[in-house]
Amino acid sequence: MSTAQSPALDMDKLNAFIGQFVTDLGAAVHTGMVVIGEKLGLYKALANGPVTASELAAKTQTDERYLKEWLASQAAGGYITYDASTGKFGLSQEQAFALAMEDSPAYLPGAFELALGSLAAVPRIAESFRTGAGMGWHEHDDGVFHGCEKFFRPGYAANLVSSWIPALHGVRERLEAGARVADVGCGKGASTLLMAKSFPKSRFYGFDYHDKSIAGARESARREGVADRVTFEVAKAKEFPGKDYDFVAVFDCLHDMGDPVGAAAHVRQSLADNGTWMIVEPFANDQLKDNLNPVGRVYYSFSTLLCTPCSRSQEVGLCLGAQAGEANIRNVVTTAGFSRFRRATETPFNIVYEARP
Ligand SMILES: C[S@@+](CC[C@H](N)C(=O)[O-])C[C@H]1O[C@@H](n2cnc3c(N)ncnc32)[C@H](O)[C@@H]1O
């Protein structure tokens, strides 16, 4: 008769891992808490100064009992402050900057909306692990489109005009003088509109295959008063119209495409001879072992739910993934016929590449 042997466990390692699990589980459910806090204006109300739960309930017209539970979850997670002597909740300057100021470069709630929207696809993606089926960007929950724009816009506002465009050869000067620009895979147009507002002499064309995102982008262009210089059209990256663009940009979408080489070849033939293609991709190293860190974890997880299935749903289905890395992007770009390619600049979250014919 054999006796089951229990494995020799290192209890310190086990306890450390369980500690990580508690943090992760709290963060996972916290996703919904942040989405609620943003939707109901709770962070913005807290940013006006410390309040009790009942004062906040009155200010935000919310149910006090629900609010008490939410406030406790936020204080436990370090997203808001709690003063036990006064019973008041509030935001530190830094929490207000990241959670209550939509224009701040560190505005975070959009990331949680994106996460919650992406997680709605889990049952279908789990099935895809067996079938290999794709799932188009357009098939996701609306929170994916809104959250993506809300999450990415602050980073673009902080970097695009002030450092990414100046890192490219002669592009800022051309945009200042008046250039023809295409923003391909523009989603809801956050990047297109930021550029249009900064370079009033240039003409901008935003393209995306997703009709709902394009409708949203058009609405934003009207609201922001630039619709006379910015046109948004539904078009695939391999088919978008127009020639002789001085500047083509793709933001966080080349890796989502089924046929990035085909898209790159189309960009190549749409550019003026002295035009520039800017490729913004998620930050990634070439070797898996070098991406096994918190940023890589975020990107690989979103990539499993969004980017890889999107690419798989389209022709070719190359599935570069959100952590493609420079070597893969270089290969796509040079295979498509570009003769010059370089990493122009980077942030902890993005790499900006420059390609020229
Ligand atoms: C992660 S989102 C990025 C959106 C936008 N560029 C931004 O930075 O906010 C990826 C976008 O790529 C678009 N997309 C995916 N495949 C495409 C294709 N083949 N042609 C055009 N757009 C595509 C999706 O519809 C989606 O809007």
Short mmCIF file of C-alpha atoms and ligand atoms in Angstrom, two decimals:
data_model
loop_
_atom_site.label_atom_id
_atom_site.label_comp_id
_atom_site.label_asym_id
_atom_site.label_seq_id
_atom_site.Cartn_x
_atom_site.Cartn_y
_atom_site.Cartn_z
CA MET A 1 0.00 0.00 0.00
CA SER A 2 1.48 3.35 -0.95
CA THR A 3 1.29 6.39 1.29
CA ALA A 4 0.62 9.73 -0.38
CA GLN A 5 3.64 11.94 0.15
CA SER A 6 2.97 15.62 0.64
CA PRO A 7 5.52 17.74 -1.17
CA ALA A 8 8.13 19.50 0.90
CA LEU A 9 6.91 23.09 0.88
CA ASP A 10 8.94 26.16 1.67
CA MET A 11 6.39 27.88 3.93
CA ASP A 12 8.01 31.31 3.51
CA LYS A 13 7.69 31.03 -0.26
CA LEU A 14 4.10 29.79 0.02
CA ASN A 15 3.15 32.64 2.34
CA ALA A 16 4.78 35.19 0.05
CA PHE A 17 2.85 33.78 -2.90
CA ILE A 18 -0.43 33.86 -0.95
CA GLY A 19 0.35 37.46 -0.01
CA GLN A 20 0.72 38.27 -3.70
CA PHE A 21 -2.56 36.48 -4.39
CA VAL A 22 -4.44 38.65 -1.84
CA THR A 23 -3.06 41.80 -3.45
CA ASP A 24 -3.96 40.54 -6.92
CA LEU A 25 -7.46 39.41 -5.96
CA GLY A 26 -8.11 42.78 -4.33
CA ALA A 27 -6.85 44.53 -7.46
CA ALA A 28 -9.04 42.35 -9.68
CA VAL A 29 -12.30 43.26 -7.90
CA HIS A 30 -11.05 46.80 -7.39
CA THR A 31 -11.38 47.20 -11.17
CA GLY A 32 -15.16 47.41 -10.77
CA MET A 33 -14.80 49.77 -7.81
CA VAL A 34 -12.79 52.29 -9.84
CA VAL A 35 -15.25 52.14 -12.73
CA ILE A 36 -18.11 52.86 -10.28
CA GLY A 37 -16.15 55.68 -8.66
CA GLU A 38 -15.52 57.37 -11.97
CA LYS A 39 -19.01 56.82 -13.37
CA LEU A 40 -20.72 58.34 -10.35
CA GLY A 41 -18.26 61.24 -9.95
CA LEU A 42 -17.14 60.02 -6.52
CA TYR A 43 -13.43 60.76 -7.01
CA LYS A 44 -14.16 64.24 -8.33
CA ALA A 45 -16.41 64.95 -5.32
CA LEU A 46 -13.73 63.64 -2.92
CA ALA A 47 -11.16 65.89 -4.60
CA ASN A 48 -13.04 68.94 -3.29
CA GLY A 49 -11.99 68.16 0.28
CA PRO A 50 -12.51 65.56 3.02
CA VAL A 51 -16.09 64.43 3.67
CA THR A 52 -18.00 61.87 5.71
CA ALA A 53 -19.87 59.11 3.92
CA SER A 54 -23.19 60.86 4.50
CA GLU A 55 -21.86 64.20 3.18
CA LEU A 56 -20.54 62.44 0.07
CA ALA A 57 -23.85 60.62 -0.40
CA ALA A 58 -25.70 63.95 -0.34
CA LYS A 59 -23.21 65.60 -2.69
CA THR A 60 -23.27 62.78 -5.25
CA GLN A 61 -26.88 61.68 -4.80
CA THR A 62 -25.88 58.14 -3.99
CA ASP A 63 -27.03 55.61 -1.40
CA GLU A 64 -25.05 56.07 1.81
CA ARG A 65 -24.88 52.38 2.68
CA TYR A 66 -23.42 51.41 -0.69
CA LEU A 67 -21.09 54.36 -0.50
CA LYS A 68 -19.74 53.32 2.92
CA GLU A 69 -18.75 49.95 1.53
CA TRP A 70 -17.14 51.49 -1.53
CA LEU A 71 -15.26 54.07 0.56
CA ALA A 72 -13.90 51.32 2.80
CA SER A 73 -12.67 49.34 -0.21
CA GLN A 74 -10.96 52.43 -1.58
CA ALA A 75 -9.30 53.36 1.70
CA ALA A 76 -8.13 49.75 2.21
CA GLY A 77 -6.62 49.79 -1.27
CA GLY A 78 -4.81 53.12 -0.85
CA TYR A 79 -6.89 54.90 -3.48
CA ILE A 80 -8.39 57.38 -0.99
CA THR A 81 -7.46 58.63 2.47
CA TYR A 82 -9.37 58.02 5.73
CA ASP A 83 -9.00 60.03 8.92
CA ALA A 84 -10.30 57.87 11.79
CA SER A 85 -10.44 60.87 14.14
CA THR A 86 -12.93 62.79 11.95
CA GLY A 87 -14.50 59.88 10.05
CA LYS A 88 -13.75 61.76 6.82
CA PHE A 89 -12.54 60.40 3.50
CA GLY A 90 -10.53 62.39 0.96
CA LEU A 91 -7.86 62.32 -1.73
CA SER A 92 -4.20 63.23 -1.43
CA GLN A 93 -2.87 65.59 -4.11
CA GLU A 94 -1.41 62.62 -5.96
CA GLN A 95 -4.59 60.54 -5.76
CA ALA A 96 -6.61 63.52 -7.03
CA PHE A 97 -4.13 64.00 -9.91
CA ALA A 98 -4.49 60.37 -10.99
CA LEU A 99 -8.19 59.73 -10.22
CA ALA A 100 -10.08 63.03 -10.43
CA MET A 101 -8.34 65.16 -13.08
CA GLU A 102 -9.28 63.90 -16.55
CA ASP A 103 -6.69 66.12 -18.21
CA SER A 104 -3.79 64.95 -16.08
CA PRO A 105 -1.14 62.85 -17.86
CA ALA A 106 -1.59 60.20 -15.16
CA TYR A 107 -5.39 59.85 -15.28
CA LEU A 108 -5.99 56.16 -14.48
CA PRO A 109 -9.71 55.24 -14.48
CA GLY A 110 -9.78 54.59 -18.25
CA ALA A 111 -7.40 51.66 -17.73
CA PHE A 112 -9.88 50.01 -15.40
CA GLU A 113 -12.76 50.60 -17.80
CA LEU A 114 -10.65 48.95 -20.50
CA ALA A 115 -9.87 46.03 -18.17
CA LEU A 116 -13.50 45.51 -17.17
CA GLY A 117 -14.64 45.69 -20.80
CA SER A 118 -11.93 43.24 -21.89
CA LEU A 119 -12.81 40.73 -19.17
CA ALA A 120 -16.34 40.46 -20.56
CA ALA A 121 -14.74 38.48 -23.41
CA VAL A 122 -13.24 35.82 -21.12
CA PRO A 123 -15.83 33.06 -21.83
CA ARG A 124 -15.42 33.50 -25.57
CA ILE A 125 -11.63 33.77 -25.46
CA ALA A 126 -11.42 30.65 -23.26
CA GLU A 127 -13.31 28.84 -26.03
CA SER A 128 -10.89 30.32 -28.59
CA PHE A 129 -8.00 28.63 -26.80
CA ARG A 130 -9.56 25.37 -28.04
CA THR A 131 -10.81 26.46 -31.45
CA GLY A 132 -8.18 29.05 -32.38
CA ALA A 133 -10.98 31.40 -33.47
CA GLY A 134 -10.36 35.14 -33.56
CA MET A 135 -12.42 37.98 -32.07
CA GLY A 136 -12.49 41.35 -33.81
CA TRP A 137 -11.99 44.62 -31.95
CA HIS A 138 -15.53 45.57 -32.96
CA GLU A 139 -16.98 42.52 -31.20
CA HIS A 140 -15.98 43.65 -27.72
CA ASP A 141 -17.94 45.36 -24.98
CA ASP A 142 -18.29 49.15 -25.41
CA GLY A 143 -16.12 49.66 -22.31
CA VAL A 144 -13.15 48.51 -24.42
CA PHE A 145 -13.50 51.40 -26.88
CA HIS A 146 -14.26 54.08 -24.27
CA GLY A 147 -11.68 52.77 -21.82
CA CYS A 148 -9.00 52.52 -24.50
CA GLU A 149 -9.47 56.15 -25.51
CA LYS A 150 -9.65 57.37 -21.93
CA PHE A 151 -6.56 55.38 -20.92
CA PHE A 152 -4.38 56.26 -23.92
CA ARG A 153 -5.32 59.94 -24.36
CA PRO A 154 -3.47 61.21 -21.24
CA GLY A 155 -0.24 59.50 -22.36
CA TYR A 156 -0.57 60.97 -25.85
CA ALA A 157 -1.35 64.41 -24.37
CA ALA A 158 1.80 64.19 -22.27
CA ASN A 159 4.17 62.90 -24.96
CA LEU A 160 3.00 63.07 -28.54
CA VAL A 161 3.47 66.73 -29.43
CA SER A 162 6.13 67.55 -26.84
CA SER A 163 8.50 64.63 -27.34
CA TRP A 164 7.46 61.91 -29.82
CA ILE A 165 7.00 64.12 -32.90
CA PRO A 166 10.15 66.18 -32.14
CA ALA A 167 12.11 62.90 -31.98
CA LEU A 168 11.40 62.31 -35.70
CA HIS A 169 13.50 63.81 -38.48
CA GLY A 170 11.97 67.11 -39.62
CA VAL A 171 8.36 66.10 -38.92
CA ARG A 172 7.48 68.88 -36.49
CA GLU A 173 8.63 71.51 -38.99
CA ARG A 174 6.48 69.97 -41.73
CA LEU A 175 3.44 69.80 -39.47
CA GLU A 176 3.94 73.42 -38.48
CA ALA A 177 4.21 74.47 -42.11
CA GLY A 178 1.13 72.48 -43.19
CA ALA A 179 1.21 68.74 -43.95
CA ARG A 180 -1.11 65.94 -45.06
CA VAL A 181 -1.40 63.47 -42.22
CA ALA A 182 -3.05 60.05 -41.88
CA ASP A 183 -3.68 58.44 -38.49
CA VAL A 184 -4.37 54.78 -39.29
CA GLY A 185 -6.20 52.58 -36.76
CA CYS A 186 -7.12 55.83 -35.01
CA GLY A 187 -9.88 54.35 -32.83
CA LYS A 188 -11.89 57.20 -31.33
CA GLY A 189 -9.37 59.71 -32.64
CA ALA A 190 -7.63 60.91 -29.47
CA SER A 191 -4.22 61.11 -31.16
CA THR A 192 -5.62 62.66 -34.37
CA LEU A 193 -7.39 65.43 -32.49
CA LEU A 194 -4.40 66.22 -30.30
CA MET A 195 -2.23 66.64 -33.40
CA ALA A 196 -4.90 68.67 -35.21
CA LYS A 197 -5.17 71.12 -32.33
CA SER A 198 -1.39 71.56 -32.14
CA PHE A 199 -0.77 71.95 -35.87
CA PRO A 200 -3.57 74.16 -37.27
CA LYS A 201 -2.01 74.45 -40.76
CA SER A 202 -2.04 70.69 -41.33
CA ARG A 203 -4.87 68.50 -42.67
CA PHE A 204 -5.66 65.27 -40.84
CA TYR A 205 -7.33 62.04 -41.95
CA GLY A 206 -8.19 59.40 -39.35
CA PHE A 207 -8.97 55.83 -40.46
CA ASP A 208 -10.17 52.80 -38.55
CA TYR A 209 -12.06 49.69 -39.59
CA HIS A 210 -14.43 50.02 -36.61
CA ASP A 211 -17.48 52.12 -37.52
CA LYS A 212 -18.56 52.89 -33.94
CA SER A 213 -15.12 54.28 -33.07
CA ILE A 214 -15.14 56.42 -36.20
CA ALA A 215 -18.60 57.77 -35.32
CA GLY A 216 -17.24 58.70 -31.88
CA ALA A 217 -14.17 60.34 -33.41
CA ARG A 218 -16.33 62.45 -35.76
CA GLU A 219 -18.45 63.60 -32.83
CA SER A 220 -15.31 64.60 -30.88
CA ALA A 221 -13.94 66.53 -33.89
CA ARG A 222 -17.19 68.52 -34.09
CA ARG A 223 -17.24 69.12 -30.33
CA GLU A 224 -13.62 70.27 -30.32
CA GLY A 225 -14.14 72.62 -33.29
CA VAL A 226 -11.65 71.00 -35.72
CA ALA A 227 -14.05 69.16 -38.04
CA ASP A 228 -13.07 71.49 -40.91
CA ARG A 229 -9.49 70.15 -40.84
CA VAL A 230 -10.01 66.59 -39.65
CA THR A 231 -11.84 63.87 -41.55
CA PHE A 232 -12.59 60.47 -40.04
CA GLU A 233 -13.45 57.55 -42.32
CA VAL A 234 -14.08 53.85 -41.91
CA ALA A 235 -11.21 52.09 -43.71
CA LYS A 236 -8.94 49.11 -43.21
CA ALA A 237 -5.22 49.72 -42.83
CA LYS A 238 -4.52 47.95 -46.13
CA GLU A 239 -7.10 50.02 -48.00
CA PHE A 240 -7.26 53.55 -46.61
CA PRO A 241 -7.57 56.16 -49.35
CA GLY A 242 -5.21 58.99 -50.28
CA LYS A 243 -1.69 59.48 -51.61
CA ASP A 244 1.30 61.68 -50.91
CA TYR A 245 0.85 61.86 -47.18
CA ASP A 246 3.73 63.70 -45.53
CA PHE A 247 3.21 61.85 -42.29
CA VAL A 248 1.40 58.62 -41.42
CA ALA A 249 1.02 57.52 -37.80
CA VAL A 250 -0.19 54.30 -36.19
CA PHE A 251 -0.80 54.28 -32.45
CA ASP A 252 -0.90 50.99 -30.60
CA CYS A 253 -2.56 49.09 -33.43
CA LEU A 254 0.03 47.64 -35.87
CA HIS A 255 0.29 44.51 -33.72
CA ASP A 256 -3.55 44.23 -33.66
CA MET A 257 -3.69 43.84 -37.42
CA GLY A 258 -3.94 40.46 -39.10
CA ASP A 259 -1.59 41.47 -41.88
CA PRO A 260 0.76 44.14 -40.53
CA VAL A 261 3.15 43.61 -43.46
CA GLY A 262 0.30 44.27 -45.91
CA ALA A 263 -0.70 47.35 -43.90
CA ALA A 264 2.92 48.56 -43.87
CA ALA A 265 3.18 48.11 -47.65
CA HIS A 266 0.00 50.15 -48.08
CA VAL A 267 1.40 52.90 -45.83
CA ARG A 268 4.60 52.83 -47.91
CA GLN A 269 2.75 53.48 -51.18
CA SER A 270 0.52 56.15 -49.58
CA LEU A 271 3.49 58.23 -48.39
CA ALA A 272 5.16 61.03 -50.28
CA ASP A 273 8.74 60.10 -51.28
CA ASN A 274 10.13 62.12 -48.38
CA GLY A 275 7.31 61.17 -46.00
CA THR A 276 7.63 59.62 -42.55
CA TRP A 277 5.79 56.79 -40.85
CA MET A 278 5.61 56.88 -37.05
CA ILE A 279 4.80 53.58 -35.34
CA VAL A 280 3.84 53.76 -31.68
CA GLU A 281 3.81 50.36 -30.02
CA PRO A 282 3.59 49.15 -26.42
CA PHE A 283 7.00 49.07 -24.71
CA ALA A 284 8.50 45.60 -25.05
CA ASN A 285 11.91 43.95 -25.11
CA ASP A 286 12.73 41.34 -27.72
CA GLN A 287 13.20 38.45 -25.30
CA LEU A 288 10.30 37.05 -23.25
CA LYS A 289 12.49 36.83 -20.15
CA ASP A 290 13.00 40.59 -20.31
CA ASN A 291 9.25 41.32 -20.39
CA LEU A 292 8.38 39.33 -17.29
CA ASN A 293 7.66 42.38 -15.14
CA PRO A 294 4.52 44.34 -14.08
CA VAL A 295 4.25 46.26 -17.38
CA GLY A 296 4.68 43.04 -19.37
CA ARG A 297 2.01 41.38 -17.27
CA VAL A 298 -0.47 44.15 -18.11
CA TYR A 299 0.33 43.97 -21.82
CA TYR A 300 0.42 40.18 -22.17
CA SER A 301 -2.97 39.97 -20.41
CA PHE A 302 -4.60 42.62 -22.62
CA SER A 303 -2.93 40.96 -25.59
CA THR A 304 -4.54 37.60 -24.75
CA LEU A 305 -8.00 39.17 -24.58
CA LEU A 306 -7.80 41.91 -27.24
CA CYS A 307 -4.76 42.13 -29.52
CA THR A 308 -4.04 38.51 -30.40
CA PRO A 309 -7.71 37.60 -31.05
CA CYS A 310 -8.13 40.77 -33.14
CA SER A 311 -5.18 39.84 -35.36
CA ARG A 312 -6.37 36.23 -35.54
CA SER A 313 -9.82 37.46 -36.77
CA GLN A 314 -8.28 39.13 -39.84
CA GLU A 315 -6.62 37.82 -42.99
CA VAL A 316 -3.11 36.36 -42.51
CA GLY A 317 -3.61 36.44 -38.71
CA LEU A 318 0.08 37.06 -37.93
CA CYS A 319 -0.65 37.65 -34.22
CA LEU A 320 2.37 39.76 -33.32
CA GLY A 321 0.91 40.34 -29.83
CA ALA A 322 1.19 43.48 -27.74
CA GLN A 323 4.77 42.61 -26.74
CA ALA A 324 6.08 42.29 -30.28
CA GLY A 325 9.39 44.06 -29.57
CA GLU A 326 11.69 45.99 -31.87
CA ALA A 327 13.06 43.04 -33.88
CA ASN A 328 9.57 41.92 -34.95
CA ILE A 329 8.42 45.43 -35.81
CA ARG A 330 11.62 46.06 -37.79
CA ASN A 331 11.03 42.85 -39.70
CA VAL A 332 7.44 43.87 -40.60
CA VAL A 333 8.50 47.35 -41.69
CA THR A 334 11.52 46.35 -43.77
CA THR A 335 9.71 43.39 -45.36
CA ALA A 336 7.11 45.90 -46.54
CA GLY A 337 9.80 47.85 -48.40
CA PHE A 338 10.88 50.65 -46.05
CA SER A 339 14.62 51.21 -46.26
CA ARG A 340 15.10 53.18 -43.04
CA PHE A 341 13.89 52.15 -39.59
CA ARG A 342 14.94 53.26 -36.13
CA ARG A 343 13.73 53.53 -32.56
CA ALA A 344 13.18 57.27 -32.19
CA THR A 345 12.24 57.44 -28.51
CA GLU A 346 10.49 55.57 -25.72
CA THR A 347 8.61 55.89 -22.43
CA PRO A 348 8.05 53.15 -19.82
CA PHE A 349 4.82 52.25 -21.70
CA ASN A 350 5.60 52.91 -25.38
CA ILE A 351 8.29 52.67 -28.04
CA VAL A 352 8.16 55.12 -30.94
CA TYR A 353 9.69 53.93 -34.22
CA GLU A 354 10.41 56.01 -37.30
CA ALA A 355 10.24 54.44 -40.77
CA ARG A 356 11.05 56.14 -44.04
CA PRO A 357 10.80 54.87 -47.65
C1 LIG B 1 -5.72 49.38 -29.21
S1 LIG B 1 -6.76 50.22 -30.32
C2 LIG B 1 -5.87 51.74 -30.57
C3 LIG B 1 -6.74 52.85 -31.08
C4 LIG B 1 -6.07 54.19 -31.26
N1 LIG B 1 -4.99 54.16 -32.22
C5 LIG B 1 -5.52 54.71 -29.94
O1 LIG B 1 -4.31 54.72 -29.74
O2 LIG B 1 -6.34 55.11 -29.10
C6 LIG B 1 -6.52 49.34 -31.85
C7 LIG B 1 -7.31 49.89 -33.00
O3 LIG B 1 -6.90 49.25 -34.20
C8 LIG B 1 -8.04 49.12 -35.03
N2 LIG B 1 -7.75 48.10 -36.05
C9 LIG B 1 -7.47 46.79 -35.85
N3 LIG B 1 -7.23 46.19 -37.03
C10 LIG B 1 -7.35 47.13 -38.00
C11 LIG B 1 -7.21 47.12 -39.42
N4 LIG B 1 -6.86 46.02 -40.06
N5 LIG B 1 -7.42 48.27 -40.08
C12 LIG B 1 -7.76 49.40 -39.42
N6 LIG B 1 -7.91 49.48 -38.09
C13 LIG B 1 -7.70 48.36 -37.38
C14 LIG B 1 -9.15 48.77 -34.04
O4 LIG B 1 -10.43 48.97 -34.58
C15 LIG B 1 -8.81 49.70 -32.88
O5 LIG B 1 -9.47 50.92 -33.00
#
